[in-house]
Short mmCIF file of C-alpha atoms in Angstrom, two decimals:
data_model
loop_
_atom_site.label_atom_id
_atom_site.label_comp_id
_atom_site.label_asym_id
_atom_site.label_seq_id
_atom_site.Cartn_x
_atom_site.Cartn_y
_atom_site.Cartn_z
CA MET A 125 -0.05 0.03 0.19
CA GLY A 126 2.14 2.43 -0.88
CA GLN A 127 1.48 5.94 0.40
CA LEU A 128 1.86 9.02 -2.05
CA PRO A 129 2.90 12.40 -1.25
CA ALA A 130 -0.31 14.24 -1.97
CA ALA A 131 -1.95 11.37 -3.84
CA PRO A 132 -3.49 8.40 -3.40
CA CYS A 133 -1.96 3.74 -2.92
CA LEU A 134 -3.72 -2.00 -2.89
CA LEU A 135 -6.78 -2.66 -2.59
CA LEU A 136 -8.68 -4.46 -4.85
CA LEU A 137 -9.35 -2.90 -2.29
CA LEU A 138 -7.93 -0.07 -4.20
CA ALA A 139 -9.78 -0.16 -7.69
CA GLY A 140 -7.97 3.06 -8.44
CA LEU A 141 -3.87 4.29 -8.16
CA GLY A 142 -5.59 4.67 -7.47
CA ARG A 143 -3.85 1.40 -6.71
CA ALA A 144 -5.87 -1.53 -6.17
CA ARG A 145 -5.22 -2.58 -2.72
CA PHE A 146 -6.97 -5.63 -1.21
CA SER A 147 -10.79 -6.58 -2.36
CA PHE A 148 -14.22 -6.48 -1.36
CA PRO A 149 -16.35 -9.65 -1.67
CA LEU A 150 -18.14 -9.41 -4.94
CA HIS A 151 -21.64 -9.57 -4.83
CA LEU A 152 -23.17 -9.38 -8.56
CA SER A 153 -26.31 -8.87 -10.31
CA PRO A 154 -25.24 -8.87 -13.99
CA PRO A 155 -27.41 -7.96 -16.87
CA ALA A 156 -27.44 -10.20 -19.62
CA PRO A 157 -24.09 -11.55 -20.48
CA GLU A 158 -22.35 -10.03 -23.63
CA LEU A 159 -21.02 -13.00 -25.78
CA LEU A 160 -17.37 -12.70 -26.83
CA ARG A 161 -15.91 -14.73 -29.80
CA PRO A 162 -12.45 -15.95 -29.64
CA GLY A 163 -10.55 -17.15 -32.52
CA ASN A 164 -10.70 -20.64 -31.56
CA GLY A 165 -14.87 -20.45 -31.43
CA SER A 166 -15.02 -20.83 -27.59
CA GLY A 167 -17.71 -18.68 -26.06
CA THR A 168 -17.11 -16.28 -23.37
CA SER A 169 -19.08 -13.38 -21.72
CA LEU A 170 -18.89 -10.21 -19.91
CA GLN A 171 -20.45 -9.50 -16.49
CA GLN A 172 -20.75 -6.42 -14.33
CA ALA A 173 -18.08 -6.27 -11.69
CA ALA A 174 -19.19 -4.67 -8.29
CA PRO A 175 -17.90 -1.27 -7.41
CA GLY A 176 -14.10 -1.51 -6.29
CA GLU A 177 -13.86 -5.05 -7.19
CA ALA A 178 -12.18 -4.85 -10.71
CA ASP A 179 -9.47 -2.52 -9.83
CA GLY A 180 -8.72 -3.69 -7.52
CA LEU A 181 5.18 -7.86 0.06
CA ALA A 182 26.88 -11.63 2.96
CA LEU A 183 23.51 -14.12 4.08
CA ALA A 184 23.74 -17.39 5.37
CA SER A 185 21.15 -20.01 4.45
CA GLU A 186 21.40 -21.65 8.10
CA PRO A 187 21.71 -18.43 10.51
CA GLY A 188 22.19 -19.17 14.00
CA GLY A 189 21.36 -17.10 17.12
CA ALA A 190 17.91 -15.08 16.95
CA VAL A 191 17.32 -15.71 13.17
CA SER A 192 16.03 -19.08 11.43
CA PHE A 193 14.98 -18.53 8.11
CA LEU A 194 13.17 -21.91 7.99
CA ALA A 195 10.95 -20.97 10.76
CA MET A 196 9.72 -18.14 8.55
CA VAL A 197 8.67 -20.05 5.68
CA GLU A 198 4.76 -20.15 5.14
CA ASN A 199 4.35 -17.42 8.00
CA LEU A 200 2.04 -15.29 5.77
CA ARG A 201 -1.49 -15.82 4.77
CA GLY A 202 -3.76 -13.80 2.65
CA ASP A 203 -4.68 -13.49 -1.33
CA SER A 204 -3.77 -10.81 -3.76
CA GLY A 205 -7.23 -9.26 -3.35
CA ARG A 206 -7.19 -8.51 0.45
CA GLY A 207 -3.27 -8.62 0.84
CA TYR A 208 -0.83 -10.79 2.79
CA TYR A 209 -0.74 -10.48 6.75
CA LEU A 210 1.65 -11.74 9.25
CA GLU A 211 0.61 -12.98 12.72
CA MET A 212 2.53 -10.60 15.57
CA LEU A 213 2.03 -10.59 19.31
CA ILE A 214 2.29 -7.02 20.75
CA GLY A 215 2.19 -5.75 24.43
CA THR A 216 2.34 -7.37 27.84
CA PRO A 217 0.58 -9.81 28.10
CA PRO A 218 0.77 -10.40 24.53
CA GLN A 219 -2.39 -9.72 22.31
CA LYS A 220 -2.24 -11.60 19.04
CA LEU A 221 -3.06 -9.48 15.66
CA ASN A 222 -2.84 -10.15 11.89
CA ILE A 223 -0.78 -7.41 10.12
CA LEU A 224 -0.67 -6.66 6.65
CA VAL A 225 2.85 -6.66 4.89
CA ASP A 226 3.22 -3.28 2.87
CA THR A 227 6.41 -2.48 0.99
CA GLY A 228 4.63 0.89 -0.36
CA SER A 229 4.48 2.60 3.09
CA SER A 230 6.78 3.06 6.43
CA ASN A 231 4.36 3.34 9.40
CA PHE A 232 3.67 0.24 11.79
CA ALA A 233 0.16 0.79 12.59
CA VAL A 234 -2.80 -1.60 14.40
CA ALA A 235 -6.31 -0.85 15.04
CA GLY A 236 -6.61 0.56 18.61
CA ALA A 237 -10.49 0.83 18.81
CA PRO A 238 -13.36 -1.00 17.77
CA ASN A 239 -14.24 -0.86 13.98
CA PRO A 240 -16.84 -3.03 12.21
CA ASP A 241 -14.60 -4.29 9.71
CA VAL A 242 -12.04 -5.70 12.11
CA THR A 243 -12.34 -8.84 14.49
CA SER A 244 -9.83 -7.65 16.91
CA TYR A 245 -7.87 -4.38 18.08
CA PHE A 246 -4.86 -3.65 20.20
CA LYS A 247 -5.95 -2.68 23.77
CA THR A 248 -3.29 -0.17 24.93
CA GLU A 249 -4.77 -0.16 28.48
CA GLU A 250 -4.27 -3.78 29.14
CA SER A 251 -0.53 -3.49 28.11
CA SER A 252 1.76 -2.76 30.95
CA THR A 253 4.74 -2.23 28.46
CA TYR A 254 2.63 0.30 26.07
CA GLU A 255 4.10 4.15 26.20
CA SER A 256 2.22 6.82 24.54
CA GLN A 257 4.27 9.49 22.88
CA GLY A 258 1.40 11.60 22.64
CA ILE A 259 1.85 12.62 19.16
CA ASP A 260 -1.12 12.57 16.72
CA VAL A 261 -0.29 10.83 13.50
CA THR A 262 -2.49 10.61 9.99
CA VAL A 263 -1.46 8.36 6.91
CA ARG A 264 -3.12 8.50 3.73
CA TYR A 265 -2.86 6.03 0.96
CA THR A 266 -4.02 5.86 -2.57
CA GLN A 267 -7.35 4.58 -1.12
CA GLY A 268 -8.26 4.94 2.54
CA SER A 269 -6.59 6.73 5.59
CA TRP A 270 -6.18 6.53 9.36
CA THR A 271 -5.66 8.73 12.12
CA GLY A 272 -4.13 7.53 15.27
CA MET A 273 -1.62 8.07 18.20
CA LEU A 274 2.04 7.30 18.19
CA GLY A 275 3.62 5.23 20.81
CA THR A 276 5.79 2.23 21.58
CA ASP A 277 5.50 -1.35 22.93
CA VAL A 278 7.13 -4.55 22.57
CA ILE A 279 6.22 -7.06 19.62
CA THR A 280 6.99 -10.84 19.10
CA VAL A 281 6.95 -12.42 15.65
CA PRO A 282 6.14 -16.14 16.22
CA LYS A 283 7.37 -17.19 12.97
CA GLY A 284 9.94 -14.72 12.65
CA ILE A 285 12.88 -13.20 14.79
CA ASN A 286 13.47 -14.77 17.98
CA GLY A 287 12.89 -12.21 20.84
CA SER A 288 10.98 -9.30 21.85
CA TYR A 289 11.62 -5.84 20.75
CA THR A 290 10.56 -2.33 21.22
CA ILE A 291 8.71 -0.78 18.14
CA ASN A 292 7.16 2.62 17.26
CA ILE A 293 3.63 1.41 16.89
CA ALA A 294 0.71 3.62 15.70
CA THR A 295 -2.79 2.83 17.35
CA ILE A 296 -5.26 3.52 14.59
CA LEU A 297 -8.30 5.41 16.23
CA GLU A 298 -10.27 6.49 13.45
CA SER A 299 -10.11 5.36 9.64
CA GLU A 300 -11.79 6.05 6.31
CA ASP A 301 -11.73 3.12 3.48
CA PHE A 302 -8.85 1.59 5.30
CA PHE A 303 -10.24 -1.48 7.17
CA LEU A 304 -12.81 -3.13 4.49
CA PRO A 305 -15.32 -5.81 4.89
CA GLY A 306 -13.83 -9.26 4.65
CA ILE A 307 -10.14 -8.46 5.42
CA LYS A 308 -8.48 -10.73 8.13
CA TRP A 309 -6.00 -8.19 9.38
CA HIS A 310 -5.98 -5.70 12.03
CA GLY A 311 -2.95 -3.44 11.19
CA ILE A 312 -0.33 -2.71 8.72
CA LEU A 313 3.11 -3.21 8.59
CA GLY A 314 5.01 -0.70 6.31
CA LEU A 315 8.63 -1.71 5.28
CA ALA A 316 9.56 1.01 3.07
CA TYR A 317 12.04 3.69 3.95
CA GLY A 318 11.76 5.98 7.13
CA ALA A 319 11.59 8.94 4.42
CA LEU A 320 7.60 7.81 4.15
CA ALA A 321 7.04 7.52 7.82
CA LYS A 322 4.66 9.87 9.34
CA PRO A 323 4.29 12.31 11.11
CA SER A 324 7.89 12.62 9.72
CA SER A 325 11.01 10.65 9.08
CA SER A 326 12.44 10.86 12.77
CA VAL A 327 9.98 7.86 13.47
CA GLU A 328 12.05 4.62 13.28
CA THR A 329 10.40 2.26 11.11
CA PHE A 330 9.55 -1.23 12.50
CA PHE A 331 12.38 -3.06 10.27
CA ASP A 332 15.05 -0.67 11.19
CA SER A 333 14.30 -1.19 14.76
CA LEU A 334 14.71 -4.77 14.35
CA VAL A 335 17.93 -4.23 12.45
CA SER A 336 19.23 -2.37 15.31
CA GLN A 337 17.86 -4.26 18.08
CA ALA A 338 18.22 -7.80 16.73
CA LYS A 339 21.35 -7.10 15.02
CA ILE A 340 20.05 -8.69 11.73
CA PRO A 341 21.11 -7.79 8.06
CA ASN A 342 19.52 -5.03 6.78
CA VAL A 343 17.89 -6.95 4.14
CA PHE A 344 14.32 -8.80 4.03
CA SER A 345 12.43 -10.95 1.27
CA LEU A 346 9.00 -11.68 0.44
CA GLN A 347 7.22 -14.52 -1.42
CA MET A 348 3.54 -14.34 -2.00
CA CYS A 349 1.64 -17.93 -3.27
CA GLY A 350 -1.28 -16.86 -5.07
CA ALA A 351 -0.74 -17.48 -8.49
CA GLY A 352 -3.88 -18.57 -10.22
CA MET A 353 -5.90 -18.65 -7.27
CA PRO A 354 -9.02 -16.32 -6.68
CA VAL A 355 -8.23 -12.77 -5.79
CA SER A 356 -10.69 -12.87 -3.06
CA GLY A 357 -10.64 -16.42 -2.29
CA SER A 358 -10.43 -18.12 1.60
CA GLY A 359 -7.68 -15.66 2.25
CA THR A 360 -5.61 -18.73 3.25
CA ASN A 361 -3.02 -18.68 0.45
CA GLY A 362 0.63 -19.34 1.73
CA GLY A 363 3.41 -16.88 1.69
CA SER A 364 6.54 -15.78 3.38
CA LEU A 365 8.24 -12.98 4.67
CA VAL A 366 12.10 -13.69 5.60
CA LEU A 367 13.36 -11.04 7.99
CA GLY A 368 17.11 -10.43 7.79
CA GLY A 369 18.12 -12.64 4.54
CA ILE A 370 17.22 -15.07 1.99
CA GLU A 371 16.02 -18.38 2.27
CA PRO A 372 17.25 -20.56 -0.44
CA SER A 373 14.26 -23.10 -0.46
CA LEU A 374 12.04 -20.31 -1.67
CA TYR A 375 13.45 -19.68 -5.12
CA LYS A 376 14.79 -21.34 -7.92
CA GLY A 377 17.66 -20.30 -10.68
CA ASP A 378 19.60 -17.03 -10.17
CA ILE A 379 18.93 -13.92 -8.27
CA TRP A 380 18.71 -10.87 -10.60
CA TYR A 381 19.26 -7.53 -8.93
CA THR A 382 18.11 -3.94 -9.90
CA PRO A 383 19.40 -0.65 -8.34
CA ILE A 384 17.13 1.01 -5.87
CA LYS A 385 17.22 4.61 -7.50
CA GLU A 386 15.79 6.50 -4.37
CA GLU A 387 15.30 5.34 -1.00
CA TRP A 388 12.01 6.13 -0.07
CA TYR A 389 9.62 3.65 -2.09
CA TYR A 390 11.63 0.81 -3.45
CA GLN A 391 11.93 2.70 -6.58
CA VAL A 392 13.47 0.83 -9.65
CA GLU A 393 14.04 1.78 -13.17
CA ILE A 394 11.88 0.10 -15.76
CA LEU A 395 13.64 0.12 -19.53
CA LYS A 396 10.90 -1.40 -21.45
CA LEU A 397 7.86 -3.86 -21.71
CA GLU A 398 6.94 -6.34 -23.90
CA VAL A 399 3.48 -8.01 -24.99
CA GLY A 400 3.82 -11.46 -26.49
CA GLY A 401 7.26 -10.51 -27.35
CA GLN A 402 6.57 -7.38 -29.14
CA ASN A 403 8.37 -4.18 -27.70
CA LEU A 404 5.88 -1.45 -26.97
CA ASN A 405 8.36 1.05 -28.41
CA LEU A 406 7.83 3.84 -26.04
CA ASP A 407 10.57 6.22 -24.78
CA CYS A 408 12.02 4.56 -21.65
CA ARG A 409 10.95 7.65 -19.54
CA GLU A 410 7.50 6.92 -20.35
CA TYR A 411 7.81 3.69 -17.84
CA ASN A 412 9.06 5.62 -14.98
CA THR A 413 6.55 8.59 -15.27
CA ASP A 414 7.02 10.31 -11.63
CA LYS A 415 8.30 6.92 -10.44
CA ALA A 416 8.35 3.18 -10.86
CA ILE A 417 8.02 0.89 -7.44
CA VAL A 418 7.74 -2.47 -6.02
CA ASP A 419 4.76 -2.74 -3.49
CA SER A 420 3.37 -5.83 -2.20
CA GLY A 421 0.46 -3.43 -0.77
CA THR A 422 -0.67 -2.83 -4.34
CA THR A 423 -3.14 -5.52 -5.68
CA LEU A 424 -2.52 -4.97 -9.30
CA LEU A 425 0.22 -3.99 -11.95
CA ARG A 426 -0.07 -0.34 -12.32
CA LEU A 427 0.74 1.48 -15.42
CA PRO A 428 1.05 4.98 -16.42
CA GLN A 429 -1.85 6.04 -18.86
CA LYS A 430 0.23 5.88 -21.96
CA VAL A 431 1.71 2.77 -21.14
CA PHE A 432 -1.54 1.02 -19.97
CA ASN A 433 -3.29 2.18 -23.51
CA ALA A 434 -0.30 0.60 -25.59
CA VAL A 435 -0.41 -2.68 -23.37
CA VAL A 436 -4.04 -3.08 -23.84
CA GLU A 437 -3.88 -2.06 -27.66
CA THR A 438 -1.33 -4.78 -28.07
CA ILE A 439 -2.88 -7.32 -26.14
CA VAL A 440 -6.12 -6.99 -28.00
CA ARG A 441 -4.06 -7.30 -31.14
CA THR A 442 -2.03 -10.29 -30.28
CA SER A 443 -4.67 -12.31 -28.39
CA LEU A 444 -7.02 -14.71 -29.70
CA ILE A 445 -10.06 -12.74 -28.51
CA GLN A 446 -11.64 -11.11 -31.57
CA THR A 447 -13.67 -8.67 -30.11
CA PHE A 448 -13.72 -7.52 -26.42
CA SER A 449 -15.68 -5.08 -24.36
CA SER A 450 -13.72 -1.77 -22.97
CA GLY A 451 -15.31 -2.48 -19.71
CA PHE A 452 -13.12 -5.77 -19.08
CA TRP A 453 -10.02 -3.42 -19.73
CA THR A 454 -11.10 -0.60 -17.32
CA GLY A 455 -11.95 -2.74 -14.41
CA SER A 456 -15.90 -2.31 -14.75
CA GLN A 457 -16.58 -5.64 -16.24
CA LEU A 458 -15.55 -9.28 -15.68
CA ALA A 459 -15.00 -11.70 -18.49
CA CYS A 460 -16.56 -15.18 -18.19
CA TRP A 461 -16.30 -18.53 -19.66
CA ASP A 462 -17.81 -21.75 -19.33
CA LYS A 463 -16.20 -23.80 -16.27
CA THR A 464 -15.04 -26.39 -18.53
CA GLU A 465 -12.67 -23.82 -20.47
CA THR A 466 -9.83 -21.62 -19.39
CA PRO A 467 -8.89 -18.37 -21.08
CA TRP A 468 -5.19 -18.13 -20.39
CA SER A 469 -4.17 -20.06 -23.54
CA LEU A 470 -6.05 -16.84 -25.46
CA PHE A 471 -3.63 -13.99 -23.91
CA PRO A 472 0.11 -13.23 -24.45
CA LYS A 473 2.77 -12.98 -21.74
CA LEU A 474 3.90 -9.69 -20.31
CA SER A 475 7.43 -8.81 -20.01
CA ILE A 476 8.95 -6.07 -17.89
CA TYR A 477 13.04 -5.15 -18.43
CA LEU A 478 14.88 -3.57 -15.56
CA ARG A 479 18.26 -2.15 -15.30
CA ASP A 480 20.74 -4.46 -14.00
CA VAL A 481 23.33 -3.71 -11.13
CA ASN A 482 25.61 -3.43 -14.08
CA SER A 483 24.07 -0.68 -15.64
CA SER A 484 25.23 -1.70 -19.13
CA ARG A 485 22.92 -4.81 -18.88
CA SER A 486 19.31 -5.59 -18.41
CA PHE A 487 17.15 -8.58 -17.50
CA ARG A 488 13.48 -9.16 -17.91
CA ILE A 489 10.92 -10.66 -15.63
CA THR A 490 8.19 -12.35 -17.51
CA ILE A 491 4.51 -13.05 -16.26
CA GLN A 492 2.19 -15.55 -17.99
CA PRO A 493 -1.54 -14.79 -18.38
CA GLN A 494 -2.39 -16.93 -15.18
CA LEU A 495 -1.11 -13.95 -13.14
CA TYR A 496 -3.01 -11.04 -14.71
CA ILE A 497 -6.03 -12.70 -15.97
CA GLN A 498 -7.55 -13.47 -12.42
CA PRO A 499 -10.11 -15.55 -11.50
CA ILE A 500 -13.17 -14.11 -9.26
CA LEU A 501 -15.10 -16.61 -6.99
CA GLY A 502 -18.88 -16.47 -6.54
CA ILE A 503 -20.31 -15.63 -9.99
CA GLY A 504 -22.78 -18.43 -10.73
CA GLN A 505 -22.75 -22.08 -11.03
CA ASN A 506 -21.78 -22.59 -14.87
CA LEU A 507 -19.32 -19.46 -15.14
CA GLU A 508 -16.00 -19.06 -14.06
CA CYS A 509 -15.13 -15.04 -14.07
CA TYR A 510 -11.90 -13.36 -14.39
CA ARG A 511 -10.86 -9.85 -14.03
CA PHE A 512 -7.81 -7.81 -15.75
CA GLY A 513 -5.11 -7.72 -13.30
CA ILE A 514 -3.35 -4.57 -15.01
CA SER A 515 -4.90 -0.84 -14.40
CA SER A 516 -3.78 2.70 -15.36
CA SER A 517 -2.21 5.13 -12.85
CA THR A 518 -1.84 8.62 -12.54
CA SER A 519 1.02 8.99 -10.20
CA ALA A 520 3.35 5.82 -10.82
CA LEU A 521 4.38 2.44 -12.24
CA VAL A 522 3.65 0.17 -9.41
CA ILE A 523 4.62 -3.53 -9.55
CA GLY A 524 2.12 -4.76 -7.26
CA ALA A 525 0.93 -8.39 -6.15
CA THR A 526 0.01 -9.37 -9.73
CA VAL A 527 3.50 -9.45 -10.70
CA MET A 528 5.12 -10.29 -7.25
CA GLU A 529 3.14 -13.50 -7.00
CA GLY A 530 5.53 -14.75 -9.74
CA PHE A 531 8.52 -14.35 -8.05
CA TYR A 532 10.61 -14.16 -4.67
CA VAL A 533 11.33 -10.57 -4.16
CA ILE A 534 14.39 -9.47 -2.42
CA PHE A 535 14.63 -5.99 -0.74
CA ASP A 536 18.27 -5.53 0.15
CA LYS A 537 18.65 -2.46 1.69
CA ALA A 538 22.17 -2.78 2.72
CA GLN A 539 23.18 -2.95 -0.99
CA LYS A 540 20.37 -0.55 -2.20
CA ARG A 541 19.07 -2.95 -4.58
CA VAL A 542 15.84 -5.13 -5.10
CA GLY A 543 16.48 -8.73 -6.34
CA PHE A 544 13.83 -10.99 -8.25
CA ALA A 545 14.14 -14.84 -8.77
CA VAL A 546 11.52 -17.43 -9.92
CA SER A 547 9.31 -18.52 -7.16
CA PRO A 548 8.62 -22.24 -6.95
CA CYS A 549 4.89 -21.69 -5.82
CA ALA A 550 4.44 -19.51 -8.85
CA GLU A 551 2.90 -22.60 -10.74
CA VAL A 552 -0.60 -23.13 -12.05
CA GLY A 553 -1.44 -26.98 -13.29
CA GLY A 554 2.10 -27.87 -12.49
CA SER A 555 3.48 -25.36 -15.25
CA PRO A 556 5.23 -22.25 -14.15
CA VAL A 557 3.67 -18.86 -14.85
CA SER A 558 6.84 -16.63 -14.51
CA GLU A 559 10.41 -16.70 -15.75
CA ILE A 560 13.52 -14.41 -15.56
CA GLU A 561 16.23 -14.18 -18.42
CA GLY A 562 19.13 -12.07 -19.22
CA PRO A 563 21.42 -10.49 -19.53
CA PHE A 564 20.57 -8.15 -22.38
CA THR A 565 22.55 -5.23 -23.47
CA THR A 566 21.24 -1.52 -22.89
CA ALA A 567 23.23 -0.13 -25.59
CA ASP A 568 19.94 1.11 -27.64
CA ILE A 569 18.43 2.41 -24.30
CA ALA A 570 18.89 5.89 -22.81
CA SER A 571 21.64 5.97 -19.73
CA ASN A 572 18.90 7.15 -17.66
CA CYS A 573 15.12 6.36 -17.74
CA VAL A 574 14.11 8.39 -14.34
CA SER A 575 13.13 11.85 -14.54
CA THR A 576 15.25 13.88 -12.07
CA THR A 577 12.85 16.97 -11.98
CA SER A 578 10.00 14.97 -10.02
CA PHE A 579 9.43 16.70 -6.72
CA HIS A 580 9.53 13.88 -4.32
CA GLU A 581 7.91 13.63 -0.95
CA PRO A 582 11.08 13.76 1.02
CA MET A 583 12.15 16.84 -0.67
CA LEU A 584 8.75 18.50 -0.25
CA TRP A 585 8.92 18.06 3.38
CA ILE A 586 12.28 19.49 3.59
CA VAL A 587 11.49 22.55 1.61
CA SER A 588 7.99 23.07 3.82
CA TYR A 589 10.25 22.80 7.11
CA ALA A 590 12.80 25.27 5.73
CA LEU A 591 10.06 27.71 4.62
CA MET A 592 8.33 27.45 7.97
CA SER A 593 11.55 27.90 9.97
CA LEU A 594 12.14 31.31 7.52
CA CYS A 595 8.78 32.19 8.33
CA GLY A 596 9.34 31.75 12.09
CA ILE A 597 12.53 33.36 12.07
CA ILE A 598 10.83 36.69 10.28
CA LEU A 599 8.11 36.71 12.79
CA LEU A 600 10.59 36.44 15.74
CA VAL A 601 12.29 39.41 14.25
CA LEU A 602 9.09 41.60 13.77
CA ILE A 603 8.18 40.66 17.33
CA ILE A 604 11.44 41.94 18.55
CA LEU A 605 11.20 45.35 16.56
CA LEU A 606 7.78 45.91 18.02
CA LEU A 607 8.96 45.26 21.61
CA LEU A 608 12.27 47.73 21.53
CA PRO A 609 11.63 51.07 22.89
CA PRO A 610 10.53 53.79 20.73
CA ARG A 611 13.74 55.76 20.94
CA CYS A 612 15.61 52.80 19.26
CA GLN A 613 13.21 52.86 16.38
CA HIS A 614 13.65 54.24 13.19
CA ARG A 615 11.55 57.59 12.35
CA TYR A 616 10.26 57.18 9.12
CA THR A 617 10.04 60.56 6.98
CA ASP A 618 7.69 61.30 4.07
CA ASN A 619 10.26 59.87 1.79
CA ASP A 620 10.14 56.34 3.32
CA VAL A 621 8.14 53.62 1.86
CA VAL A 622 6.52 51.29 4.57
CA ASN A 623 5.39 47.85 3.11
CA ASP A 624 3.87 45.92 6.13
CA GLU A 625 2.80 42.68 4.54
CA SER A 626 4.16 40.41 6.77
CA SER A 627 2.21 37.13 7.40
CA LEU A 628 3.22 33.71 8.88
CA VAL A 629 2.43 30.98 6.23
CA ARG A 630 2.00 27.12 7.38
CA HIS A 631 1.76 24.64 4.54
CA ARG A 632 2.23 20.95 5.22
CA TRP A 633 2.58 18.40 2.48
CA LYS A 634 0.66 15.03 3.24
#
C-alpha cells in the first residue's frame, strides 16, 4: 500500500492508483452477459463487476542465534485481493493480531479502537509495556486513510525473529476506507524507507528497529503464493516474509538485482515492456513517469496511462479474442467463460525489463496470463469469471501483487538493490507462470530513464520545514522590533516607503 505524497496507494481494495489494494467480497446482479467470440470458437461473456472489485510484500542459509529463516517459511496468509498478513504478538501480556505486509509505506500501525470491519484491536490499556508518545499521526494511502496516536510497545513475531523488541507503533483510532469488509488483518506493517514515515522521517520504522536491536542484516525477502488462485478467495494462500536475509528453498535459478534509484519507496528503473514478445517502443521515461516502485500492498500491476493504453492495444491485437468490451480493460466488467474452459491460452505473456546493477545490462521478468487474468469467486454455477489484473495509474508504475506473486523478491537495503528470482510456488497446473531471463545489452536504451525533475515527498517535507523555519525567524524579528523602546526605532520620513505585508504561512504536504 504505498502512500503517495499528495495523492492516493492496494486495495482490490484499491480500484484505483489509485492503486488496487485488497478486495471487497463480490456481489453481482449482472445484466444479460455479452458474448465474446475468441478465435478458437469458444464462448465467453462479460458481467458487471461490483464497485471497487475490478481494480482492484553476505547471507547465510542456516543462520544461528536469533534468526531461523526456515522458521519464517509459510508465515504469511492471505491473497492478492485482500493482501498478505503476518501474525504478531503485541504488548504485555501479548495480544495476537494479524498485520498486513506493505512495502509501499513506512508506518507500523494497528487498530486501536473497535471497528465494524476488524475482528480484534490492540487494547493499549491492557498492556503494561505500552507507552504513549502523545503524538497524533495521520497516514493517507491511494485509497483509504487513518488517524491515530504514536506510541511504543514490545512485539514478538512467532514465525520470525526470536525475542521481543521495542517498536514504534501507531494505534488507529479513526479510519476511512482503510479497514474493509472481509479482511482478516488488523493493522499494517510498512516496510519502506523512513523517508515516508509519518508524522516525520524521525520515526524509526519497524524493520530499522529490528535491524538495530536484533543485529540482523538490513535485508528482507518476500514470497506471495497466490498464482492462479481467486483474488478474493478463502484468504489462506501461503507466503513467506524472511526478516534478515534470503531462504534458498523459496526460489529457483539465479537472483537478478536492479538498483534502488531513491530510498523512499523501493523505486526501480524500468527500461521497456513487451507484450507477447513485441516491444511497445515507448520512450523509456514513459515507464518511469513520476516513479516506478515495487509494492506488495498494491493488488494490481499499475501502469502510467500512456503505457497502459499501449499494453491493452497490444494484448487486443495479439490475443485470440476477436472482440472485447472496453469494460474489461477498465475494470468495470468481468470476463466469464464456461467452467469447462480456461481463457489463459488466449492471452499473451507480459515482460518487464529492469536495469541490472551493471548499468550496461538489463534483465527481464515475465509473467504468463495466469497472473494477470485473475479468477473471481462467486459468479454463478456454470461460469468462471476473471478480471484484468492491470490498471492505469496517474502517479506511478507500480509492480504490485499481480507481478510479485510470480517471484521471490529480495529487498536488499544494505546494498541498495531489489532482487527477483523465480518462485517455486508460481505454478498453475504444474506449469510455471513466471520466468527471468538475461542479461541483455542496454546499448539502445537511454543511460537514465528516471526523471530527475520530479519533486518527491522527502524533498517536499524538507522545503516545507525550511519555509516554515524562515517564516518563524521573520516573525521573531518582527516581534523583537515591535517590543523595542520607541527611541531605538527608526523614525520614518515622508520619503520612506512602508510595506507591512508580513504573514505567517503554514503549509504541510501530506
